[in-house]
PDB file of C-alpha atoms in Angstrom:
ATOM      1  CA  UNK A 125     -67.895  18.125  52.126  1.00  0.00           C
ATOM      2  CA  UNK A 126     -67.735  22.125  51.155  1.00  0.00           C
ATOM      3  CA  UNK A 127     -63.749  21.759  50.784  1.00  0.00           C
ATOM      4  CA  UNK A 128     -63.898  18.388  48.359  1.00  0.00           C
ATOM      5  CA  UNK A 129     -66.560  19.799  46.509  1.00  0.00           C
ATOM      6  CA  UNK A 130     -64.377  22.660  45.482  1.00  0.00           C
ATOM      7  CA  UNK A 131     -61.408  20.699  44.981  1.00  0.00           C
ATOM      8  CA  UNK A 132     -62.875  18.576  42.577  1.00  0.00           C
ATOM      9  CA  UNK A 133     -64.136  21.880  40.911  1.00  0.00           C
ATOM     10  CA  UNK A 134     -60.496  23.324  41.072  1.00  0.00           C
ATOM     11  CA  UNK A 135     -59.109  19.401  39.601  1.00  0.00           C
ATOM     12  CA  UNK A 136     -61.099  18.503  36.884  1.00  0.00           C
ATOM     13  CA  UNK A 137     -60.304  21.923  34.890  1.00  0.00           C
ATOM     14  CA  UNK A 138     -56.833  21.283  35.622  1.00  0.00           C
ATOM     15  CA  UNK A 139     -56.670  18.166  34.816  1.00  0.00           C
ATOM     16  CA  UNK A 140     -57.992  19.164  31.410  1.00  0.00           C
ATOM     17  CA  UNK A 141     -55.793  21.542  30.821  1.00  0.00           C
ATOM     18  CA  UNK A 142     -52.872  19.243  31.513  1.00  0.00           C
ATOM     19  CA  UNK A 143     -54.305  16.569  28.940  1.00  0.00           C
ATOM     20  CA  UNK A 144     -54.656  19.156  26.076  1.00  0.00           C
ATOM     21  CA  UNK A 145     -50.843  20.606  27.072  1.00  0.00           C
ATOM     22  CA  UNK A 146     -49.562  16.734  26.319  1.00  0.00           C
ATOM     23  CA  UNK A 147     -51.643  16.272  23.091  1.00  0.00           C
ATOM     24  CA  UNK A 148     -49.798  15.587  20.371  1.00  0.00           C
ATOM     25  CA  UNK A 149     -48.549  19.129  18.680  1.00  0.00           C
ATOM     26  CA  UNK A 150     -50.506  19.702  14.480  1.00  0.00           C
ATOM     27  CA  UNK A 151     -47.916  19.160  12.220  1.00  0.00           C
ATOM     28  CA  UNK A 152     -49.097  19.983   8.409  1.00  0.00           C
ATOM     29  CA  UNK A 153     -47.980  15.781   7.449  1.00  0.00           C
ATOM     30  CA  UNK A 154     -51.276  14.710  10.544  1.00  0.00           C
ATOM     31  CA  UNK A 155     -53.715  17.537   8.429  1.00  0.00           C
ATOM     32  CA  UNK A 156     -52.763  16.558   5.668  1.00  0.00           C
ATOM     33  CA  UNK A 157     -53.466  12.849   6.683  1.00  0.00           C
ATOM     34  CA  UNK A 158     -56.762  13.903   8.431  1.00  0.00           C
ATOM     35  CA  UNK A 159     -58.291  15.429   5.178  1.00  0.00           C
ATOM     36  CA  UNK A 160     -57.492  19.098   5.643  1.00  0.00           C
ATOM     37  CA  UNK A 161     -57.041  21.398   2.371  1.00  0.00           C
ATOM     38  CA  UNK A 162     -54.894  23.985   1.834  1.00  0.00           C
ATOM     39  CA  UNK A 163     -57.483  27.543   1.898  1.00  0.00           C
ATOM     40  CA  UNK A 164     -54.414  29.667   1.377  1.00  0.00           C
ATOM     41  CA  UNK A 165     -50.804  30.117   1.229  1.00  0.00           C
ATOM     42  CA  UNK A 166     -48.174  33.462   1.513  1.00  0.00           C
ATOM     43  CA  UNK A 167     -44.454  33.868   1.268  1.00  0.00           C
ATOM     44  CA  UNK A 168     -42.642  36.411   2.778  1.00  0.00           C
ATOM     45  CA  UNK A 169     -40.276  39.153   1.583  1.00  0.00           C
ATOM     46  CA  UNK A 170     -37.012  37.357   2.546  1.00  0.00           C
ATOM     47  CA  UNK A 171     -38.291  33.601   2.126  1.00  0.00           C
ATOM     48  CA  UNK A 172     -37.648  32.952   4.991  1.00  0.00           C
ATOM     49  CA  UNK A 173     -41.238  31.973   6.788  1.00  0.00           C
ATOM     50  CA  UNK A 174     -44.473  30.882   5.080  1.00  0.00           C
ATOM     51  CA  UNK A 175     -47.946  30.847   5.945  1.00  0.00           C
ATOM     52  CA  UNK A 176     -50.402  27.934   5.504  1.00  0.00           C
ATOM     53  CA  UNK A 177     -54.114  28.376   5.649  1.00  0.00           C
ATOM     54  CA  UNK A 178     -55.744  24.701   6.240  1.00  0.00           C
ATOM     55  CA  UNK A 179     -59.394  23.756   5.824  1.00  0.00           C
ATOM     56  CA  UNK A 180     -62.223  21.009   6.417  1.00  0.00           C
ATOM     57  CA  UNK A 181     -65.100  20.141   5.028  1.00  0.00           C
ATOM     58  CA  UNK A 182     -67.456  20.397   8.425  1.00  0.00           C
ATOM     59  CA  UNK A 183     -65.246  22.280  10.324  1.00  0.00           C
ATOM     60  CA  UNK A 184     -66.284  25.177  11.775  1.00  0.00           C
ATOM     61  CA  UNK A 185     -62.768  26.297  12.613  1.00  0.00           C
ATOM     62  CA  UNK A 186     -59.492  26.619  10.887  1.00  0.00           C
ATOM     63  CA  UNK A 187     -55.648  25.603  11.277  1.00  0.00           C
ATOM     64  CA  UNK A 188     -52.349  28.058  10.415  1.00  0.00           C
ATOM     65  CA  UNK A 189     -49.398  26.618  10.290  1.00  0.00           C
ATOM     66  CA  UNK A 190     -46.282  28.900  10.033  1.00  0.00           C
ATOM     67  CA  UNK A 191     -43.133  27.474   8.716  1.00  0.00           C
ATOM     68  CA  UNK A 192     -39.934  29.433   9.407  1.00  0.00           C
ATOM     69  CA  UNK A 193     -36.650  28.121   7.793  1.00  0.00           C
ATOM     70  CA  UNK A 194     -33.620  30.057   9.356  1.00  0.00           C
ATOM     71  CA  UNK A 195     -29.933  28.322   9.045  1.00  0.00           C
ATOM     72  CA  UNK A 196     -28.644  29.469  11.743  1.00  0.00           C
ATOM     73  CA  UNK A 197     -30.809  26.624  14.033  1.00  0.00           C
ATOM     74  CA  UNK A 198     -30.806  22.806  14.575  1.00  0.00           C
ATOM     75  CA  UNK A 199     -33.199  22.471  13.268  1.00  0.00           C
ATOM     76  CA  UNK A 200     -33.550  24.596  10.575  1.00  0.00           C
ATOM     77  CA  UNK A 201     -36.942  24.447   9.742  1.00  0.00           C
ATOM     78  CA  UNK A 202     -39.177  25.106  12.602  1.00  0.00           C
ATOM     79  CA  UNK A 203     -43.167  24.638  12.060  1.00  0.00           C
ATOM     80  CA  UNK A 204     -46.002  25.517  14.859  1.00  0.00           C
ATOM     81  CA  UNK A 205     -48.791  24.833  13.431  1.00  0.00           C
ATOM     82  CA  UNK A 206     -52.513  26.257  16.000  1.00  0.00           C
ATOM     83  CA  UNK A 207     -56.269  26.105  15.596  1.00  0.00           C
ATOM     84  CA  UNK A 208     -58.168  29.357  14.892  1.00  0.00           C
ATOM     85  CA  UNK A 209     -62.148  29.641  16.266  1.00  0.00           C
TER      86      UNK A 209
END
């Protein structure tokens, strides 16, 4: 009974870490949808990448998106976009 009892405690974290891995990835168009703001925006030097601050209203977290555009990729614009808590 010892050994299931820690295999359940070893599967069930596991398992939730497998559910959040196949969760569908932010993308700025879904925040936008949900009713997130933009809190703050920056270029860089070369144009090349941008930053994207996103907000909501009782939210105690926030989302970045980074947007890099580089021609020499298929595709050429790449975004990742990750919570910050």
């Amino acid at each position: 009974m010892k050994a299931v009892r820690w295999s359940l405690g070893f599967a069930l974290p596991l398992g939730a870490v497998l559910a959040a891995s196949a969760a569908e990835p932010l993308t700025i168009e879904r925040l936008s949808a949900d009713g997130w703001e933009i809190a703050g925006y920056t270029g860089t030097f070369d144009n090349r990448s941008s930053l994207i601050l996103f907000r909501k209203k009782d939210t105690r977290y926030l989302v970045q998106c980074s947007i890099l555009y580089d021609v020499t990729r298929n595709p050429r614009v790449i975004t990742n976009c990750y919570a910050l808590h």
